[in-house]
Amino acid sequence: MAKKRPQTKAKRPQLTDGEIPVVGAREPCPCGSGRRYKACHGRAAAHAVTELVQRPFEGLPGECDWVALRELVPAATAGLALRDGLPDGVPAVTLATVLPMAWPALRRDDGSVLLGLQNDTASGDISRDLADTLLRALEAKPGTPVQGRRAPADGPRLQDLLDLEAPFEPVVHEGFEFWVPDAENATPEVTASLERANEAAIPTVRLESVEAAYWCRTPEKNHLRWVMPHAEEQLLDALARLHAAGRSNLGEGTRLVGSFRAHGLTVPVWDLPSEMGAQDVEKPAAEFAEQLAAALATQTPLTGDERRARGGLTNRQVTLS
C-alpha cells in the first residue's frame, strides 16, 4: 500500500485579541485557532458580559425613573439626547418601556428610533446591552425593528452615549398607542400586540410633588411605589424610625407594606385605599419626603422599637433584579 502523505493545514492568520469580533458561540473562532468561539476567545467575552452590574443606570440623569420604567411602569416614554447629537436622518430617539412584538428597538419610517427598556438582555450589564441596541437602531433601515444580540464585552454603555446634562423626563401613558403614529394602517401583528398590551396595562400615574414615585391601581387596592436613591441600609434605618413613631403612612387607610430591591436601589411600597387617587397622595407624599429627610439625617443608634420595625421591613423586601 502506498504511504499516506501527512496532512498539512494552511496556517491561518492569527488576530490579536483587540481585532477578534464577537460571533455565535458555535461558530469557528475568528482568531483562526480552529476551535469554536465559545471554547476560545468567547470564554473571556462570556465571562465579561455575564458579570452582574448592580446599578446599571448609575450616573444617568433620573436613575430612579430609569429603574421605575424598567420594572414598575407598564406604558411610558422619555426622550433621549445623545452626547454627540443626533445623526443625519434621525429626528428623535425615544426610550419606551415596551415595544410591539417585544422588539428591542425600532427604526420608524420617518427615521426616528424607539428603544425598548423592558426586554430581556443577554448580559449582566443592562446599560451596555441597551447601548449596543441603540447604536444598531441608529444605523438600521427606516421601517425595520432591531433584534437582540449579545453586546461586545468592551462596547460602550448608555453613560457613554447619552448627554448626561440633559434632563430625563418620563411621560406615562394610559396605553401603548404611542407605538404607531397611524394605528389604522398598522399591520395585523402589531394591532394584536397593541390590544394585548393595553388589556394588561395597570393604570399608573407619576407623582408631581416628589421624584420617581408612581401611583397605580389594581383590582383590590391602589399602591404607591417610590424608587429612592438613598443607600439601602441608611434608608431602612430612616424608614424604621418613622415606622416606630407611627409616621410611615401616607394618610388614613394607608400602610407601608415593604419594599422592592431593583437595580441597586430600594423601592418602598404603600397600600392605599381604592378610593385614593394619584392627586390625593400628592400632598401626603411631599410631607413624607420632608419627614424622611429628617430621619435620614439622624445619626443616633436605633432604639429597640426601631430595630424591631427595621426587622419587619427587612423581612418584607422582595428583590426584582
XYZ file of N, CA and C in Angstrom, residues 90-308:
657
model
N -32.040 61.012 11.624
C -32.674 60.526 12.857
C -33.246 61.737 13.595
N -34.542 62.000 13.441
C -35.110 63.204 14.055
C -35.259 63.124 15.563
N -35.345 61.898 16.121
C -35.542 61.777 17.569
C -35.201 60.364 18.019
N -34.786 60.253 19.277
C -34.586 58.959 19.924
C -35.439 58.948 21.185
N -36.283 57.932 21.314
C -37.218 57.861 22.432
C -37.093 56.529 23.138
N -36.948 56.583 24.455
C -36.982 55.372 25.273
C -38.430 54.990 25.522
N -38.750 53.706 25.409
C -40.106 53.212 25.659
C -40.028 52.004 26.576
N -40.986 51.885 27.477
C -40.971 50.736 28.368
C -41.034 49.429 27.576
N -41.963 49.342 26.644
C -42.165 48.119 25.856
C -42.467 48.529 24.424
N -42.011 47.694 23.484
C -42.300 47.912 22.068
C -43.130 46.748 21.528
N -43.833 46.938 20.412
C -44.631 45.839 19.862
C -43.772 44.642 19.517
N -44.360 43.464 19.713
C -43.682 42.202 19.423
C -42.434 42.019 20.284
N -42.335 42.791 21.388
C -41.176 42.740 22.278
C -39.870 43.032 21.539
N -39.925 43.890 20.521
C -38.706 44.266 19.806
C -37.769 45.035 20.737
N -36.480 44.798 20.686
C -35.535 45.586 21.476
C -35.476 47.047 21.040
N -35.667 47.301 19.739
C -35.672 48.671 19.231
C -36.372 48.679 17.880
N -36.754 49.884 17.461
C -37.454 50.043 16.194
C -37.014 51.345 15.535
N -36.624 51.244 14.264
C -36.369 52.451 13.456
C -37.629 52.710 12.649
N -38.311 53.785 12.968
C -39.574 54.082 12.305
C -39.350 54.541 10.866
N -40.461 54.617 10.144
C -40.391 55.029 8.741
C -39.804 56.431 8.590
N -40.052 57.294 9.575
C -39.535 58.663 9.477
C -38.084 58.777 9.950
N -37.479 57.640 10.314
C -36.086 57.633 10.741
C -35.890 57.727 12.239
N -36.930 58.064 12.997
C -36.794 58.159 14.449
C -36.618 56.762 15.050
N -36.084 56.734 16.267
C -35.740 55.472 16.926
C -36.520 55.334 18.223
N -37.093 54.149 18.427
C -37.690 53.773 19.706
C -36.823 52.683 20.315
N -36.410 52.872 21.559
C -35.560 51.913 22.258
C -36.352 51.280 23.393
N -36.527 49.965 23.370
C -37.286 49.257 24.398
C -36.446 49.011 25.644
N -37.051 49.230 26.814
C -36.315 49.115 28.072
C -36.571 47.808 28.804
N -37.739 47.223 28.657
C -38.109 46.080 29.479
C -37.815 44.733 28.836
N -37.003 44.703 27.808
C -36.649 43.431 27.165
C -35.629 42.669 27.987
N -35.635 41.342 27.818
C -34.570 40.525 28.402
C -33.251 40.898 27.735
N -32.178 40.870 28.513
C -30.861 41.204 27.971
C -29.935 40.007 28.098
N -28.893 39.995 27.264
C -28.028 38.827 27.163
C -26.888 38.844 28.166
N -26.678 39.934 28.856
C -25.555 40.015 29.770
C -26.021 40.532 31.116
N -25.073 40.724 32.008
C -25.387 41.260 33.320
C -25.306 42.764 33.379
N -25.079 43.418 32.247
C -24.993 44.875 32.212
C -26.065 45.402 31.265
N -27.200 45.771 31.818
C -28.310 46.262 31.001
C -27.904 47.496 30.223
N -27.105 48.347 30.833
C -26.697 49.584 30.173
C -25.902 49.300 28.903
N -24.998 48.332 28.949
C -24.206 48.003 27.755
C -25.080 47.372 26.670
N -25.999 46.509 27.090
C -26.888 45.877 26.109
C -27.764 46.917 25.412
N -28.307 47.854 26.194
C -29.153 48.888 25.603
C -28.357 49.800 24.673
N -27.125 50.110 25.061
C -26.295 50.956 24.214
C -26.004 50.272 22.878
N -25.728 48.981 22.913
C -25.473 48.239 21.679
C -26.711 48.244 20.787
N -27.871 48.018 21.389
C -29.119 48.038 20.621
C -29.369 49.418 20.027
N -29.106 50.457 20.804
C -29.317 51.819 20.326
C -28.420 52.134 19.129
N -27.152 51.761 19.206
C -26.236 52.032 18.100
C -26.686 51.332 16.824
N -27.152 50.110 16.949
C -27.607 49.388 15.760
C -28.906 49.971 15.219
N -29.760 50.475 16.127
C -31.009 51.092 15.678
C -30.735 52.382 14.905
N -29.729 53.130 15.311
C -29.397 54.374 14.617
C -28.940 54.121 13.184
N -28.414 52.925 12.926
C -27.918 52.584 11.592
C -28.882 51.697 10.807
N -29.970 51.266 11.432
C -30.922 50.380 10.759
C -31.680 51.136 9.666
N -32.213 50.381 8.732
C -33.024 50.990 7.686
C -34.345 51.459 8.280
N -34.841 52.620 7.873
C -36.146 53.078 8.361
C -37.230 52.035 8.095
N -38.101 51.869 9.097
C -39.190 50.912 8.957
C -38.848 49.508 9.391
N -37.714 49.320 10.075
C -37.317 47.968 10.472
C -37.058 47.888 11.967
N -37.401 46.733 12.593
C -37.065 46.519 14.002
C -35.622 46.049 14.140
N -35.090 46.168 15.332
C -33.735 45.698 15.634
C -33.848 44.503 16.562
N -33.209 43.414 16.204
C -33.260 42.203 17.013
C -32.197 42.235 18.104
N -32.428 41.447 19.146
C -31.470 41.385 20.246
C -30.245 40.566 19.885
N -29.163 40.832 20.575
C -27.950 40.046 20.417
C -27.080 40.260 21.661
N -26.009 39.499 21.753
C -25.067 39.691 22.851
C -24.147 40.853 22.504
N -24.110 41.832 23.374
C -23.285 43.015 23.117
C -21.811 42.686 23.311
N -20.914 43.301 22.536
C -19.476 43.111 22.760
C -19.104 43.518 24.176
N -18.225 42.752 24.787
C -17.866 42.983 26.181
C -17.214 44.341 26.399
N -16.575 44.870 25.370
C -15.893 46.158 25.516
C -16.673 47.289 24.839
N -17.942 47.046 24.548
C -18.747 48.061 23.883
C -19.124 49.190 24.830
N -19.605 50.297 24.280
C -19.987 51.438 25.112
C -21.235 51.147 25.917
N -21.456 51.939 26.955
C -22.639 51.863 27.780
C -23.494 53.113 27.516
N -24.707 53.114 28.041
C -25.554 54.293 27.872
C -24.874 55.549 28.406
N -24.121 55.379 29.482
C -23.434 56.518 30.084
C -22.414 57.132 29.125
N -21.957 56.354 28.136
C -21.007 56.860 27.144
C -21.704 57.531 25.962
N -22.962 57.160 25.717
C -23.661 57.628 24.522
C -24.597 58.800 24.779
N -25.189 58.859 25.976
C -26.217 59.857 26.237
C -25.619 61.150 26.781
N -26.328 62.234 26.556
C -25.959 63.538 27.102
C -26.340 63.546 28.578
N -25.360 63.504 29.444
C -25.607 63.396 30.883
C -26.063 64.718 31.494
N -26.072 65.778 30.708
C -26.570 67.064 31.197
C -28.049 67.259 30.852
N -28.573 66.445 29.967
C -29.970 66.589 29.548
C -30.897 65.968 30.586
N -32.021 66.595 30.886
C -32.949 66.022 31.873
C -33.626 64.768 31.338
N -34.013 63.893 32.254
C -34.748 62.676 31.903
C -36.171 62.869 32.400
N -37.125 62.992 31.484
C -38.488 63.366 31.828
C -39.482 62.334 31.292
N -39.806 61.327 32.101
C -40.736 60.291 31.649
C -42.151 60.831 31.459
N -42.829 60.296 30.472
C -44.244 60.582 30.233
C -44.984 59.249 30.326
N -45.898 59.148 31.287
C -46.662 57.912 31.485
C -47.913 57.963 30.615
N -48.196 56.859 29.918
C -49.340 56.783 29.015
C -50.384 55.804 29.554
N -51.621 56.019 29.175
C -52.682 55.092 29.573
C -52.570 53.768 28.828
N -52.085 53.818 27.618
C -51.930 52.614 26.806
C -50.717 52.745 25.915
N -50.654 51.893 24.905
C -49.463 51.809 24.065
C -49.682 52.372 22.668
N -50.604 53.299 22.542
C -50.865 53.892 21.231
C -49.661 54.640 20.674
N -48.708 54.977 21.546
C -47.503 55.652 21.050
C -46.669 54.748 20.146
N -46.964 53.461 20.132
C -46.228 52.546 19.264
C -46.356 52.944 17.794
N -47.568 53.315 17.404
C -47.827 53.518 15.985
C -48.424 54.907 15.759
N -47.811 55.718 14.909
C -48.367 57.055 14.637
C -49.686 56.988 13.883
N -49.922 55.878 13.169
C -51.155 55.712 12.400
C -51.699 54.316 12.678
N -52.480 54.203 13.754
C -52.949 52.883 14.191
C -53.827 52.205 13.145
N -54.548 52.999 12.330
C -55.455 52.404 11.344
C -54.699 51.627 10.279
N -53.457 52.003 10.021
C -52.685 51.327 8.972
C -51.630 50.376 9.529
N -51.721 50.050 10.821
C -50.760 49.123 11.434
C -50.999 47.710 10.913
N -49.948 46.903 10.924
C -50.073 45.512 10.489
C -50.935 44.744 11.493
N -51.552 43.635 11.060
C -52.375 42.840 11.990
C -51.589 42.373 13.213
N -50.295 42.029 13.015
C -49.492 41.566 14.148
C -49.313 42.657 15.187
N -49.006 43.873 14.707
C -48.815 44.996 15.627
C -50.135 45.362 16.297
N -51.229 45.327 15.554
C -52.540 45.640 16.133
C -52.903 44.655 17.238
N -52.663 43.379 16.987
C -52.962 42.362 18.005
C -52.083 42.538 19.228
N -50.803 42.843 19.002
C -49.893 43.074 20.115
C -50.318 44.294 20.927
N -50.778 45.339 20.235
C -51.240 46.550 20.911
C -52.461 46.256 21.778
N -53.393 45.497 21.265
C -54.594 45.171 22.028
C -54.254 44.353 23.273
N -53.360 43.380 23.134
C -52.967 42.569 24.296
C -52.277 43.422 25.351
N -51.403 44.308 24.900
C -50.661 45.144 25.846
C -51.597 46.096 26.584
N -52.554 46.687 25.872
C -53.483 47.611 26.511
C -54.357 46.907 27.546
N -54.749 45.669 27.258
C -55.580 44.923 28.199
C -54.826 44.603 29.493
N -53.518 44.406 29.394
C -52.730 44.023 30.561
C -52.177 45.212 31.344
N -52.251 46.411 30.780
C -51.638 47.586 31.416
C -52.385 47.979 32.684
N -51.638 48.210 33.758
C -52.201 48.686 35.018
C -52.194 50.214 35.002
N -53.315 50.872 35.284
C -53.331 52.346 35.313
C -52.256 52.885 36.265
N -51.417 53.765 35.767
C -50.259 54.262 36.519
C -50.105 55.753 36.303
N -49.726 56.466 37.367
C -49.507 57.914 37.296
C -48.225 58.246 38.050
N -47.395 59.078 37.440
C -46.186 59.567 38.113
C -46.539 60.812 38.909
N -46.189 60.820 40.206
C -46.491 61.974 41.041
C -45.661 63.181 40.609
N -46.195 64.376 40.858
C -45.508 65.611 40.516
C -44.803 66.239 41.709
N -45.242 65.892 42.920
C -44.710 66.555 44.112
C -43.374 65.982 44.560
N -43.062 64.752 44.162
C -41.799 64.103 44.539
C -41.245 63.379 43.321
N -39.990 62.976 43.408
C -39.328 62.317 42.282
C -39.531 60.803 42.318
N -39.783 60.233 41.144
C -39.777 58.786 40.916
C -40.759 58.019 41.788
N -41.919 58.631 42.093
C -42.979 57.948 42.832
C -44.145 57.704 41.886
N -44.648 56.472 41.864
C -45.667 56.086 40.892
C -46.869 55.457 41.591
N -48.015 56.096 41.416
C -49.291 55.564 41.894
C -49.816 54.588 40.851
N -50.424 53.492 41.315
C -51.033 52.559 40.368
C -52.301 51.966 40.978
N -53.206 51.552 40.116
C -54.484 50.979 40.544
C -54.528 49.499 40.181
N -54.869 48.675 41.150
C -55.081 47.249 40.917
C -56.526 46.928 41.302
N -57.032 45.771 40.942
C -58.443 45.471 41.217
C -58.841 45.597 42.687
N -57.953 45.250 43.620
C -58.329 45.233 45.033
C -57.993 46.526 45.767
N -56.857 47.140 45.446
C -56.434 48.367 46.136
C -55.440 49.112 45.266
N -55.147 50.318 45.675
C -54.150 51.106 44.970
C -52.817 51.017 45.707
N -51.743 51.408 45.002
C -50.409 51.341 45.603
C -49.611 52.580 45.214
N -48.624 52.892 46.040
C -47.604 53.859 45.673
C -46.262 53.154 45.735
N -45.529 53.214 44.631
C -44.196 52.612 44.546
C -43.216 53.749 44.290
N -42.267 53.899 45.197
C -41.422 55.097 45.215
C -39.959 54.674 45.164
N -39.322 54.867 44.022
C -37.914 54.488 43.866
C -37.056 55.578 44.508
N -36.206 55.178 45.457
C -35.421 56.156 46.211
C -33.927 55.960 45.983
N -33.157 57.053 45.944
C -31.734 56.969 45.603
C -30.812 56.677 46.778
N -31.343 56.634 47.995
C -30.509 56.527 49.186
C -29.930 55.123 49.335
N -28.796 55.023 50.006
C -28.194 53.727 50.312
C -29.195 52.889 51.108
N -29.260 51.594 50.802
C -30.300 50.742 51.370
C -30.291 50.727 52.898
N -29.138 50.541 53.504
C -29.083 50.439 54.966
C -29.522 51.741 55.619
N -29.063 52.851 55.077
C -29.433 54.155 55.619
C -30.933 54.397 55.461
N -31.489 54.017 54.305
C -32.907 54.219 54.059
C -33.750 53.348 54.989
N -33.358 52.095 55.184
C -34.126 51.218 56.071
C -34.110 51.732 57.505
N -32.982 52.268 57.946
C -32.927 52.865 59.281
C -33.922 54.014 59.391
N -33.927 54.885 58.384
C -34.818 56.046 58.418
C -36.281 55.619 58.382
N -36.613 54.661 57.520
C -37.993 54.174 57.463
C -38.396 53.527 58.777
N -37.465 52.817 59.405
C -37.757 52.182 60.690
C -38.040 53.220 61.770
N -37.277 54.301 61.773
C -37.529 55.371 62.751
C -38.946 55.924 62.583
N -39.335 56.184 61.344
C -40.665 56.730 61.088
C -41.754 55.702 61.402
N -41.501 54.457 61.053
C -42.491 53.406 61.286
C -42.739 53.216 62.776
N -41.660 53.183 63.558
C -41.798 53.006 65.005
C -42.523 54.189 65.642
N -42.395 55.354 65.043
C -43.053 56.554 65.562
C -44.474 56.715 65.022
N -44.928 55.763 64.190
C -46.270 55.844 63.633
C -46.406 56.888 62.549
N -45.292 57.206 61.878
C -45.318 58.261 60.860
C -44.889 57.749 59.483
N -45.060 56.459 59.239
C -44.631 55.901 57.950
C -45.760 55.792 56.943
N -46.979 56.185 57.339
C -48.085 56.067 56.390
C -48.238 57.358 55.591
N -49.188 57.344 54.663
C -49.454 58.495 53.801
C -50.882 58.983 53.977
N -51.418 58.813 55.172
C -52.777 59.234 55.439
C -53.621 58.076 55.925
N -54.852 58.382 56.239
C -55.763 57.379 56.786
C -55.993 56.237 55.793
N -55.890 55.020 56.305
C -56.120 53.837 55.481
C -54.937 53.400 54.649
N -53.798 54.110 54.761
C -52.597 53.738 54.007
C -51.624 52.990 54.913
N -50.724 52.235 54.300
C -49.771 51.460 55.105
C -48.515 51.161 54.307
N -47.369 51.395 54.921
C -46.099 50.973 54.330
C -45.991 49.468 54.501
N -45.991 48.732 53.388
C -46.080 47.268 53.478
C -44.760 46.562 53.205
N -43.765 47.272 52.737
C -42.482 46.636 52.443
C -41.752 47.402 51.364
N -40.888 46.698 50.656
C -40.114 47.366 49.603
C -39.607 46.349 48.605
N -39.290 46.847 47.428
C -38.603 46.079 46.399
C -37.126 46.466 46.390
N -36.290 45.542 45.944
C -34.924 45.872 45.550
C -34.876 45.763 44.028
N -34.369 46.798 43.386
C -34.325 46.785 41.924
C -33.115 47.562 41.431
N -32.200 46.871 40.770
C -31.044 47.501 40.129
C -30.261 48.382 41.096
N -30.068 47.865 42.305
C -29.246 48.545 43.293
C -29.955 49.600 44.107
N -31.238 49.822 43.858
C -31.996 50.821 44.599
C -33.149 50.164 45.356
N -33.658 50.887 46.343
C -34.758 50.390 47.169
C -36.034 51.129 46.806
N -37.146 50.366 46.761
C -38.431 50.915 46.319
C -39.483 50.643 47.400
N -39.660 51.558 48.371
C -40.734 51.367 49.350
C -42.101 51.323 48.668
N -43.011 50.517 49.231
C -44.344 50.318 48.653
C -45.395 50.547 49.738
N -46.397 51.347 49.402
C -47.517 51.590 50.296
C -48.797 51.030 49.701
N -49.631 50.428 50.537
C -51.005 50.113 50.155
C -51.861 51.351 50.378
N -52.730 51.629 49.431
C -53.617 52.788 49.513
C -55.064 52.323 49.358
N -56.014 53.016 49.968
C -57.421 52.663 49.753
C -57.791 52.799 48.279
N -58.751 52.021 47.848
C -59.133 52.024 46.431
C -59.684 53.366 45.983
N -60.202 54.164 46.936
C -60.739 55.474 46.558
C -59.675 56.565 46.552
N -58.434 56.243 46.906
C -57.364 57.236 46.970
C -56.657 57.304 45.618
N -56.895 58.379 44.875
C -56.290 58.540 43.570
C -54.920 59.166 43.639
N -54.323 59.362 42.486
C -52.972 59.912 42.433
C -52.927 61.328 43.003
N -53.923 62.147 42.708
C -53.943 63.509 43.221
C -54.055 63.537 44.743
N -54.758 62.562 45.291
C -54.947 62.511 46.739
C -53.665 62.216 47.494
N -52.709 61.574 46.836
C -51.483 61.182 47.521
C -50.350 62.178 47.316
N -50.558 63.190 46.480
C -49.502 64.168 46.199
C -49.039 64.886 47.474
N -49.956 65.478 48.221
C -49.581 66.231 49.413
C -48.989 65.331 50.499
N -49.617 64.192 50.831
C -49.008 63.313 51.831
C -47.610 62.843 51.441
N -47.378 62.606 50.146
C -46.048 62.163 49.710
C -45.018 63.270 49.912
N -45.392 64.512 49.611
C -44.471 65.628 49.811
C -44.149 65.805 51.295
N -45.137 65.658 52.155
C -44.910 65.766 53.598
C -44.034 64.626 54.094
N -44.267 63.431 53.574
C -43.439 62.293 53.978
C -41.994 62.498 53.553
N -41.780 63.091 52.382
C -40.412 63.329 51.913
C -39.657 64.216 52.896
N -40.318 65.204 53.468
C -39.674 66.072 54.453
C -39.334 65.296 55.725
N -40.259 64.467 56.190
C -40.005 63.665 57.381
C -38.876 62.663 57.142
N -38.851 62.086 55.945
C -37.802 61.120 55.626
C -36.440 61.794 55.603
N -36.366 63.000 55.053
C -35.093 63.724 55.018
C -34.563 63.937 56.433
N -35.444 64.277 57.360
C -35.022 64.467 58.751
C -34.564 63.148 59.365
N -35.275 62.071 59.066
C -34.896 60.766 59.610
C -33.570 60.287 59.029
N -33.323 60.586 57.767
C -32.051 60.202 57.142
C -30.874 60.945 57.775
N -31.133 62.140 58.252
C -30.068 62.938 58.863
C -29.793 62.554 60.308
N -30.636 61.748 60.905
C -30.468 61.352 62.306
C -29.349 60.316 62.430
N -28.443 60.529 63.347
C -27.281 59.657 63.496
C -27.322 58.793 64.748
N -28.286 58.993 65.626
C -28.332 58.223 66.870
C -28.658 56.762 66.586
N -28.178 55.832 67.444
C -28.491 54.413 67.246
C -29.997 54.162 67.324
N -30.454 53.121 66.641
C -31.863 52.763 66.683
C -32.256 52.290 68.070
N -33.459 52.644 68.479
C -33.994 52.137 69.740
C -34.484 50.698 69.531
N -34.916 50.065 70.606
C -35.429 48.706 70.496
C -36.635 48.630 69.583
N -37.580 49.561 69.734
C -38.757 49.567 68.866
C -38.361 49.807 67.409
N -37.389 50.675 67.191
C -36.955 50.965 65.823
C -36.251 49.765 65.196
N -35.482 49.029 66.015
C -34.831 47.818 65.479
C -35.868 46.771 65.087
N -36.893 46.629 65.921
C -37.953 45.674 65.575
C -38.699 46.104 64.318
